[in-house]
CSV table of C-alpha atoms in Angstrom, one decimal:
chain,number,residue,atom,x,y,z
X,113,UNK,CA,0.0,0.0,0.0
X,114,UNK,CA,3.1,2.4,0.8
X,115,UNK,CA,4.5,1.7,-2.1
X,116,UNK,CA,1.1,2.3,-4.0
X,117,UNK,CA,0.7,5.8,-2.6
X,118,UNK,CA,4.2,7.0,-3.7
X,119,UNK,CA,3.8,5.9,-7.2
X,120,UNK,CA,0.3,8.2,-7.5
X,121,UNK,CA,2.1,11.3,-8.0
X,122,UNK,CA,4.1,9.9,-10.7
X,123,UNK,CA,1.3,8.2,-12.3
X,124,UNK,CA,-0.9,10.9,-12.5
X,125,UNK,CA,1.9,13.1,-14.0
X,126,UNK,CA,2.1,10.2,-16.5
X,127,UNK,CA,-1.0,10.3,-17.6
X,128,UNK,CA,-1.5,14.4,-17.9
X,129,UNK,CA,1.3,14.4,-20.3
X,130,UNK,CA,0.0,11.9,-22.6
X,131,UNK,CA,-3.2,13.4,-22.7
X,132,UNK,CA,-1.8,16.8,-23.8
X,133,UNK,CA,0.4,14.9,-26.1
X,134,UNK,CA,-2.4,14.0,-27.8
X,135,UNK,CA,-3.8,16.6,-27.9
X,136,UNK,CA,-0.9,18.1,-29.3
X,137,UNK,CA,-0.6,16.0,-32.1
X,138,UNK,CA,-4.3,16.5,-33.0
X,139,UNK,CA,-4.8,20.5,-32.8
X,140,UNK,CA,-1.3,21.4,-33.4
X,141,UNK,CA,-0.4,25.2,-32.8
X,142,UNK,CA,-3.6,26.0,-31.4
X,143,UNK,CA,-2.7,23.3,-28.3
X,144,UNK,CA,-3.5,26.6,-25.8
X,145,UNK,CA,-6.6,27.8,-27.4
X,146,UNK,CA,-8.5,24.4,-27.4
X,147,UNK,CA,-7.3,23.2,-23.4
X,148,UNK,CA,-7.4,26.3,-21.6
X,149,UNK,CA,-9.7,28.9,-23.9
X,150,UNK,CA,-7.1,31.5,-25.0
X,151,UNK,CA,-6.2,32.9,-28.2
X,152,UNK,CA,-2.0,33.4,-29.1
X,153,UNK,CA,-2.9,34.5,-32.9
X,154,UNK,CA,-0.3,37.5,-33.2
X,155,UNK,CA,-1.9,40.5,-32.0
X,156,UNK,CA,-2.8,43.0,-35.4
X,157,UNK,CA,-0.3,45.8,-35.7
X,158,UNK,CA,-1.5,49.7,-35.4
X,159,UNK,CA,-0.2,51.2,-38.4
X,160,UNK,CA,1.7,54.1,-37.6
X,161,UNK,CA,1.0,56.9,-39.9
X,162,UNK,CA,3.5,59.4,-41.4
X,163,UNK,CA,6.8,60.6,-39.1
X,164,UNK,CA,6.4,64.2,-37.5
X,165,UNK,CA,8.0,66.9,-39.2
X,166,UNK,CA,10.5,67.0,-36.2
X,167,UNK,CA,11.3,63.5,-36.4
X,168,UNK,CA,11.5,63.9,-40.3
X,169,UNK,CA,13.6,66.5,-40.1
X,170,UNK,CA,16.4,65.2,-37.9
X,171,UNK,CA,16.6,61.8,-39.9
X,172,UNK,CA,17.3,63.5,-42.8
X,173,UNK,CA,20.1,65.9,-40.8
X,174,UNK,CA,21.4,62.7,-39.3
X,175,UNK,CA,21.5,60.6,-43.2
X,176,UNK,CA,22.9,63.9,-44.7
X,177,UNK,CA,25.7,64.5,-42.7
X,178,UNK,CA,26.7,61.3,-41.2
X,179,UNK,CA,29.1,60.8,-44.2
X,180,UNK,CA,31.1,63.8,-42.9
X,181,UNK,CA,32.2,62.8,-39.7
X,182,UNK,CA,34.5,60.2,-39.2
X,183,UNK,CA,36.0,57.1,-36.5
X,184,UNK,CA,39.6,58.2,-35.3
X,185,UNK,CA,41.7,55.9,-33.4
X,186,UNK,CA,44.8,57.1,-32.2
X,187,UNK,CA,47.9,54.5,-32.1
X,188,UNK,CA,51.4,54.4,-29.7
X,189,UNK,CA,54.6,52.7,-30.9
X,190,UNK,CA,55.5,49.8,-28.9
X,191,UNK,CA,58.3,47.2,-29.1
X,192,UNK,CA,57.2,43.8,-29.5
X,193,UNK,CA,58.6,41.6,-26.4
X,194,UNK,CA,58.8,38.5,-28.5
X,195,UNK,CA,60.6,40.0,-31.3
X,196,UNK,CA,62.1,43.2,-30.3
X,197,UNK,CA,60.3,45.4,-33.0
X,198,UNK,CA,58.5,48.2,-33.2
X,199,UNK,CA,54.6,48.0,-33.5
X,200,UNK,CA,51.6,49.9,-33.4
X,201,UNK,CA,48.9,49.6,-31.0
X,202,UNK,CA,45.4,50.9,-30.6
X,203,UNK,CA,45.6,53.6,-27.6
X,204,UNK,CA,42.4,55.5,-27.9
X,205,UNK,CA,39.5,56.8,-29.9
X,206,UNK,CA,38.1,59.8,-30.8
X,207,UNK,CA,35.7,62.0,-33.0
X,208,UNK,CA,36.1,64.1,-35.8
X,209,UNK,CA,34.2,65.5,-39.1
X,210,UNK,CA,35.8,66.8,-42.9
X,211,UNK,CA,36.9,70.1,-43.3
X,212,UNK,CA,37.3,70.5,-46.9
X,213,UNK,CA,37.7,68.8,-50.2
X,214,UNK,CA,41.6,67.9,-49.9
X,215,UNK,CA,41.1,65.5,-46.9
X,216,UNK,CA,41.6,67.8,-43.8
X,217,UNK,CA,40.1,66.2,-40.8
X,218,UNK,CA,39.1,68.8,-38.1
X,219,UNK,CA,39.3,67.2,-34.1
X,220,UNK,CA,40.5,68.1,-30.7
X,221,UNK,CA,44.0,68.6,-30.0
X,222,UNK,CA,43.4,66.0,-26.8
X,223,UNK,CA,42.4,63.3,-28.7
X,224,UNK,CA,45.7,63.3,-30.9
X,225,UNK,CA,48.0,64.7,-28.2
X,226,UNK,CA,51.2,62.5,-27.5
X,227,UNK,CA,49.8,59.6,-30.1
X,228,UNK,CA,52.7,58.1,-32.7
X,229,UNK,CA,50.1,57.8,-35.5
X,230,UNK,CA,46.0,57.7,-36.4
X,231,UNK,CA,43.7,55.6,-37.9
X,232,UNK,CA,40.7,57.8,-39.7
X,233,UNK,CA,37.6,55.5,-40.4
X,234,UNK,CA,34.9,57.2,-42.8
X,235,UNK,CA,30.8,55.9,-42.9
X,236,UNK,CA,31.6,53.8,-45.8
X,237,UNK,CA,33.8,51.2,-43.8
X,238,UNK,CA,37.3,52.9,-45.3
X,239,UNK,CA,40.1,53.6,-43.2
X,240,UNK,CA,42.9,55.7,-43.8
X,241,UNK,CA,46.1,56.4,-42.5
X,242,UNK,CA,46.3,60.1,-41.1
X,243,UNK,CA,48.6,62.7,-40.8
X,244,UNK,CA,49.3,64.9,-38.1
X,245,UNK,CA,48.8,68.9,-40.0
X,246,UNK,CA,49.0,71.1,-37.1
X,247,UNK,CA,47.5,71.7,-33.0
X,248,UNK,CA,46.8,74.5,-31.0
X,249,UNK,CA,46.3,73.4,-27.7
X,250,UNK,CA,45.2,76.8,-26.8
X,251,UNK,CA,41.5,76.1,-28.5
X,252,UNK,CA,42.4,72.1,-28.1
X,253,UNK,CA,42.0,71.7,-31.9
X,254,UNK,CA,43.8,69.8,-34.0
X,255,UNK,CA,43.7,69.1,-38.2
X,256,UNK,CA,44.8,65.4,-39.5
X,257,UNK,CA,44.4,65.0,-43.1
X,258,UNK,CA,43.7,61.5,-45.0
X,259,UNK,CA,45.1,61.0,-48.4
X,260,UNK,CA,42.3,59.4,-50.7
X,261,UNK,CA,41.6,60.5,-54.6
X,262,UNK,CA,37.9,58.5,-55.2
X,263,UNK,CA,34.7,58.8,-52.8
X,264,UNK,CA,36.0,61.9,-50.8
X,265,UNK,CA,33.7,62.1,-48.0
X,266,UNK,CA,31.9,65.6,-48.2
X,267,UNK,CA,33.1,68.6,-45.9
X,268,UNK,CA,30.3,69.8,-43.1
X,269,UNK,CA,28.9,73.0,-44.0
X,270,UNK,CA,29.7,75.9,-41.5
X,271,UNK,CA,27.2,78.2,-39.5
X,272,UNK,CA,28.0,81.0,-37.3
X,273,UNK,CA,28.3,80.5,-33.5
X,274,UNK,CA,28.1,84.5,-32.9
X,275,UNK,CA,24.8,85.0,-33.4
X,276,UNK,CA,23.4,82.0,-31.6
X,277,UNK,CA,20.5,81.6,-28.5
X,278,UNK,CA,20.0,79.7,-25.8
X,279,UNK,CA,17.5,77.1,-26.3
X,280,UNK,CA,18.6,76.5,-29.8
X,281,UNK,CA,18.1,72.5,-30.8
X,282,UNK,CA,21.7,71.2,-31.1
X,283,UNK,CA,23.1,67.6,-32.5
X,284,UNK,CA,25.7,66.3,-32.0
X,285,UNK,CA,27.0,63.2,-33.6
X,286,UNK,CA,30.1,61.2,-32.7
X,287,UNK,CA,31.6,57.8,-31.6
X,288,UNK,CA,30.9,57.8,-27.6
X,289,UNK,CA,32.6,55.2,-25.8
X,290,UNK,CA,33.7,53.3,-29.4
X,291,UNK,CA,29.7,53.3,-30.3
X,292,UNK,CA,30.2,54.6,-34.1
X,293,UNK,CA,28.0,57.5,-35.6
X,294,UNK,CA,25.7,58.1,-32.6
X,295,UNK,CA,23.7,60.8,-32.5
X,296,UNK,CA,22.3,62.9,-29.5
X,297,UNK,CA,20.4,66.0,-29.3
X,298,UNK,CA,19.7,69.0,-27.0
X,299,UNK,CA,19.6,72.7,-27.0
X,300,UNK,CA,22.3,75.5,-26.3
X,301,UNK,CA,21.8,75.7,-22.8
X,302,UNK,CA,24.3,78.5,-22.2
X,303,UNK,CA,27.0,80.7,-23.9
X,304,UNK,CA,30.6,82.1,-23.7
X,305,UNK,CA,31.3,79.4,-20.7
X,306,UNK,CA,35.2,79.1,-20.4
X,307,UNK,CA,37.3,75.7,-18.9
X,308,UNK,CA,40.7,75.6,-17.9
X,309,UNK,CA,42.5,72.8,-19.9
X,310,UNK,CA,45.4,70.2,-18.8
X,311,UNK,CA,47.8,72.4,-19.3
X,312,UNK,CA,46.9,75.4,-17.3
X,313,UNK,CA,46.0,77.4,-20.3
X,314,UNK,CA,42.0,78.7,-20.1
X,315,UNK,CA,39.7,77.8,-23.2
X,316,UNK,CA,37.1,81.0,-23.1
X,317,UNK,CA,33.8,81.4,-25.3
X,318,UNK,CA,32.8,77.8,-25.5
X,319,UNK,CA,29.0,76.4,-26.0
X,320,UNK,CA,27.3,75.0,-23.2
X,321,UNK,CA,25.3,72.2,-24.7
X,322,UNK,CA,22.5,69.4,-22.5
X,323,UNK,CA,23.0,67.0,-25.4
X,324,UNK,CA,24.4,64.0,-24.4
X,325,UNK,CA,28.5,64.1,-24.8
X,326,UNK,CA,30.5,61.0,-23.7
X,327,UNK,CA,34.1,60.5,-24.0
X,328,UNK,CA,34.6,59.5,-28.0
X,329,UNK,CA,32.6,62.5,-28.7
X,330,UNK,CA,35.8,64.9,-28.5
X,331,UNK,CA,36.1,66.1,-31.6
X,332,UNK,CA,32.9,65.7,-33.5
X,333,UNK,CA,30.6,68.1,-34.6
X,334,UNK,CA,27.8,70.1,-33.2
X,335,UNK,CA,25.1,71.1,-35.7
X,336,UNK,CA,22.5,73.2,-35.7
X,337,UNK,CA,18.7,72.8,-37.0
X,338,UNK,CA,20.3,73.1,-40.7
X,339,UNK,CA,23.1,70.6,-40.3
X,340,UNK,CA,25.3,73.8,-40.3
X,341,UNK,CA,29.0,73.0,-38.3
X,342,UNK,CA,28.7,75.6,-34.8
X,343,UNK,CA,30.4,73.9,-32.7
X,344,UNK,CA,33.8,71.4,-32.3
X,345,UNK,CA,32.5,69.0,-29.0
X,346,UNK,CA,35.6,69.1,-26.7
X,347,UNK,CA,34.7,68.3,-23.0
X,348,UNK,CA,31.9,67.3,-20.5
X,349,UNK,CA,31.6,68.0,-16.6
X,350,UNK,CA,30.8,64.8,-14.6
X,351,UNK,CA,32.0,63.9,-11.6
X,352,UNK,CA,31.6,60.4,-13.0
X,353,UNK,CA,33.3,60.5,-16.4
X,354,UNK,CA,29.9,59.8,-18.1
X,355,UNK,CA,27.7,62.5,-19.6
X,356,UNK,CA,25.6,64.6,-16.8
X,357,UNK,CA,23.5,66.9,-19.2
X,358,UNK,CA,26.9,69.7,-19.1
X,359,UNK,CA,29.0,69.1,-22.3
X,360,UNK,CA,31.1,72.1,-23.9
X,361,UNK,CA,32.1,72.7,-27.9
X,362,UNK,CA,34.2,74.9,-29.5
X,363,UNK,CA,32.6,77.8,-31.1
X,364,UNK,CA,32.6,77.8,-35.0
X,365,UNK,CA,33.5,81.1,-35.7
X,366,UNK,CA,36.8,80.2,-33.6
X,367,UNK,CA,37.3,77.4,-35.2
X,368,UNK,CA,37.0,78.8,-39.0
X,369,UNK,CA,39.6,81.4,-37.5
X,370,UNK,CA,42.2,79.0,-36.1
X,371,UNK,CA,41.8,75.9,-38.6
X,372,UNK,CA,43.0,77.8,-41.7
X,373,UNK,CA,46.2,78.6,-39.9
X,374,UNK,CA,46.8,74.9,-38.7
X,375,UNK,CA,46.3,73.9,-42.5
X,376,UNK,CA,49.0,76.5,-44.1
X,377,UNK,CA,51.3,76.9,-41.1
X,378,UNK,CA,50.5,74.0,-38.7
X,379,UNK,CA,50.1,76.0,-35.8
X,380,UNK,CA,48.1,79.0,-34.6
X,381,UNK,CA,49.6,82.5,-34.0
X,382,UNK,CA,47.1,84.8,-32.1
X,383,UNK,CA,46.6,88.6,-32.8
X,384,UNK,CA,48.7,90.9,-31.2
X,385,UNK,CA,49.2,95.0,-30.9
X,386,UNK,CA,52.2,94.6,-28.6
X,387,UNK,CA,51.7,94.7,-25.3
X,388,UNK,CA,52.8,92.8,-22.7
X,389,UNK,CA,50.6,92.0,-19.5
X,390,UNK,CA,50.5,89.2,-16.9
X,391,UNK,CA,47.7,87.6,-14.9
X,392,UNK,CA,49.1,87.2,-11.5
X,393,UNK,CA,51.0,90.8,-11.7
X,394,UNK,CA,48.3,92.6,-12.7
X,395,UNK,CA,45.8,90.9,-10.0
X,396,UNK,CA,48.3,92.0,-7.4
X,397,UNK,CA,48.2,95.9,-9.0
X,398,UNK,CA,44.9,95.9,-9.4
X,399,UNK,CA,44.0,95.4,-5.3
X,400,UNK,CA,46.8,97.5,-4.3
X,401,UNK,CA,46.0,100.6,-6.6
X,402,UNK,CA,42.1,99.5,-6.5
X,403,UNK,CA,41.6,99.9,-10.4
X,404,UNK,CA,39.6,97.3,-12.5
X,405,UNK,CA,41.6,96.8,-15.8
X,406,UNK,CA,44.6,95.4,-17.4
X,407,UNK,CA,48.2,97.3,-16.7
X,408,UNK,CA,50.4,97.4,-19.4
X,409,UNK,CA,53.9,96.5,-18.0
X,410,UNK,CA,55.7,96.6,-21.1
X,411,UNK,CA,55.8,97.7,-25.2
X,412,UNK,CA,57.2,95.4,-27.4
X,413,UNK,CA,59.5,97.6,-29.9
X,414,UNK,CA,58.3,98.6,-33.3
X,415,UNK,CA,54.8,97.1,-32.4
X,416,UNK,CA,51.7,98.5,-33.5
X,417,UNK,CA,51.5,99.4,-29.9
X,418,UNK,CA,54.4,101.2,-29.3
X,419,UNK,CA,54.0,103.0,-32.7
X,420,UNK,CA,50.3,104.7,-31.5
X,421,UNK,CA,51.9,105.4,-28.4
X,422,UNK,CA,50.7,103.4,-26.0
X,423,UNK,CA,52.7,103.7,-22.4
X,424,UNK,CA,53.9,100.8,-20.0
X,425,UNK,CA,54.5,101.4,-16.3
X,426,UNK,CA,57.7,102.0,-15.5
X,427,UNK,CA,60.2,101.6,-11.7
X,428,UNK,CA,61.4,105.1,-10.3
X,429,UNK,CA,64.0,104.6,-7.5
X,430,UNK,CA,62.2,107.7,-5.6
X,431,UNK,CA,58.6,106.6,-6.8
X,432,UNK,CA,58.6,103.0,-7.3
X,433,UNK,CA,55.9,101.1,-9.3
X,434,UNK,CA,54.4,104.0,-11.4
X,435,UNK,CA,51.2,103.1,-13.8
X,436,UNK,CA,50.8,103.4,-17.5
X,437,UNK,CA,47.9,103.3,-19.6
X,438,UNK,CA,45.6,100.8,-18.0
X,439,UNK,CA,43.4,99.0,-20.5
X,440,UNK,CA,39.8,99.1,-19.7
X,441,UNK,CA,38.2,97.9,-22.8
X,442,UNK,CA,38.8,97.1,-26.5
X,443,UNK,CA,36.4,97.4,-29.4
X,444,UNK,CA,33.8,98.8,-26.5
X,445,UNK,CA,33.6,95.5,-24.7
X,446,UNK,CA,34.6,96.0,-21.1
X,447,UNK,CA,37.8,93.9,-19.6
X,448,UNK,CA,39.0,93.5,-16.4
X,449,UNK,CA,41.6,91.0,-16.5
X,450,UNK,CA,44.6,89.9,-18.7
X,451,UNK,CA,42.6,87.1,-19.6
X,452,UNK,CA,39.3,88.7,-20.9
X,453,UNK,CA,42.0,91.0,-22.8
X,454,UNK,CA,43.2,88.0,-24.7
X,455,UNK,CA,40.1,86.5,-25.4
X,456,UNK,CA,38.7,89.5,-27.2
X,457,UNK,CA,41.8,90.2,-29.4
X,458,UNK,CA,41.7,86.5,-30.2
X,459,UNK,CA,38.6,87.6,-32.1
X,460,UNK,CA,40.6,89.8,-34.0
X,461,UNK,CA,41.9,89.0,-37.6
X,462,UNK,CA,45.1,89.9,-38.1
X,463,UNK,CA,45.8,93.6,-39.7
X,464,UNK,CA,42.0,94.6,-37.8
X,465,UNK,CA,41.3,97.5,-36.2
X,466,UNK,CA,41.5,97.0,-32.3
X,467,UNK,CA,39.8,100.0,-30.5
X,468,UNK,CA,41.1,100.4,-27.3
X,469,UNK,CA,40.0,102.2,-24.2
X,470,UNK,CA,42.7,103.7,-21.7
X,471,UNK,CA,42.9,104.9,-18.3
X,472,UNK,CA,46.0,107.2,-18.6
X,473,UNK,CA,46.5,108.6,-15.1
X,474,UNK,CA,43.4,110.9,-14.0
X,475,UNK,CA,41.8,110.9,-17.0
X,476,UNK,CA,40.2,108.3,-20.3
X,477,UNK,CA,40.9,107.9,-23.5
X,478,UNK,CA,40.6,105.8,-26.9
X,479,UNK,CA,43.2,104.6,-29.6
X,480,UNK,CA,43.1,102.3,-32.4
X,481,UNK,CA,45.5,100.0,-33.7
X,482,UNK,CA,46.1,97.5,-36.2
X,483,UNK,CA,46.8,93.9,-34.5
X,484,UNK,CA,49.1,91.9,-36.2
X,485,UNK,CA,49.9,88.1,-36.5
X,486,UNK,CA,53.5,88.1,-35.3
């Protein structure tokens, strides 16, 4: 009887899975439906209807100018421990978009600093072998160019970055964390934001964008509604390495200013008038003589400077320190520091007219000069 008892479960067990066996073989796919009641027929699809205009729109700026940006992997010489020779290995990736029709490549100067070589890979699948054309570490931009004769990939059209608001639908499109030709969207969500680089140096003017940049974006493009080139993506702040909704780019009209230069010269040589100032001095004379504005300490010789009479400070043994003109602004726009000076005669182009405005002891006053490029 014990024995009985133990082999029920089994038995029963037995017998239900010959039953739906057979049942099985008799109704085939439509086993559920007959035993239990319940319909799995494929549920009919909702059509869907025509694309917004939005959506539309950005599929089309995404198709268009996808060809234009391109895969750059940056490679280190290393000696093989087996056989003692030199090889290249992959040591990081990066973004970047065509310039023009001769093969420049347009990226950030961080993403090629210090790397022996570059790979450039292009939508189609090709990749080329790039060479280094110039940096300026000052703007963190960089030009490679890729030698190639048939199915040049197009150059990005430029926009203007001057004239542009916040709130302004950006995309961006790139190669974030490897992930080729991704694109992410957002809005200008501020303007003129500056961030101080590896190197100590200050990059001023930049784009403050929400859409989504991730490292492997450095270097591409930020578009605007048109597909228009505004921005060069260059950095993020995130505490955790990772996109937080803050990511910076290089303004266009900087970029159409400095990128020429790389190309013929292979580096970038700013505007100049002349004069010589310094940060950390001029914070020091500025709290002891209480007077918002940059000092000039010196005149180079033969500048344009020196030539419309522009005065540096100058050591007395009786007097001490004793001021010269003091620059308060140049081409109307207020400045307060060495570094706001820079950044608006950055804007200049070389042989323009640079307006400035001078505190010369008690009383103001205005010159022009012509900055130069040397």
């Amino acid at each position: 009887m014990r024995d009985y008892l133990r082999s029920t479960p089994a038995l029963l067990i037995a017998l239900v899975v010959g039953f739906l066996t057979a049942m099985a073989v008799q109704y085939g796919g439509r086993l559920t439906e007959k035993v239990f009641g319940v319909d799995i027929e494929p549920r009919p699809v909702l059509a869907r209807g025509s694309l917004g205009e939005e959506e539309q729109a950005t599929i089309s700026l995404f198709e268009s100018r996808k060809s234009s940006v391109v895969f750059i992997t940056t490679l280190q010489e290393q000696t093989n421990p087996w056989t003692g020779h030199p090889m290249q290995v992959r040591s990081g990736t990066g973004s970047g978009f065509v310039w023009d029709e001769k093969g420049h490549i347009v990226t950030n100067n961080h993403v090629v600093a210090g790397a022996g070589g570059a790979l450039v890979n292009v939508a189609d699948g090709r990749s080329f072998q790039a060479r280094l054309v110039g940096t300026d570490s000052e703007h963190d931009l960089a030009v490679l160019r890729i030698e190639t004769l048939i199915g040049r990939p197009p150059a990005l059209a430029l926009g203007t970055s001057h004239d542009l608001k916040v709130g302004q639908k950006v995309f961006a499109i790139g190669n974030p964390f490897g992930l080729d030709w991704t694109l992410t969207t957002g809005i200008v969500s501020a303007l003129n934001r500056q961030l101080p680089t590896e190197d100590g140096a200050t990059i001023t003017g930049l784009i403050q964008t929400d859409a989504a940049i991730n490292p492997g974006n450095s270097g591409g493009p930020l578009l605007d509604s048109a597909g228009r080139l505004i921005g060069v993506n260059t950095a993020i702040f995130s505490p955790s390495g990772a996109s937080a909704g803050i990511g910076f780019a290089v303004p266009v009209d900087t970029v159409n200013r400095v990128v020429p230069q790389l190309i013929s010269k292979g580096r970038y040589t700013p505007p100049t008038i002349g004069v010589i100032v310094d940060e950390e001095v001029n914070k020091a004379l500025s709290q002891t003589f209480g007077i918002e504005g940059v000092f000039v300490l010196d005149v180079e010789r033969d500048s344009p400077a020196e030539q419309a009479g522009i005065r540096p400070a100058r050591l007395s043994r009786s007097q001490g320190f004793i001021a010269g003109d003091i620059i308060i602004s140049l081409n109307a726009v207020r400045v307060r520091t060495p570094a706001e000076y820079v950044a608006l005669l950055d804007e200049v182009a070389p042989g323009g007219a640079v307006t400035l405005g001078l505190r010369r002891g008690s009383s103001e006053t205005q010159v022009t000069i012509s900055a130069s490029d040397n």
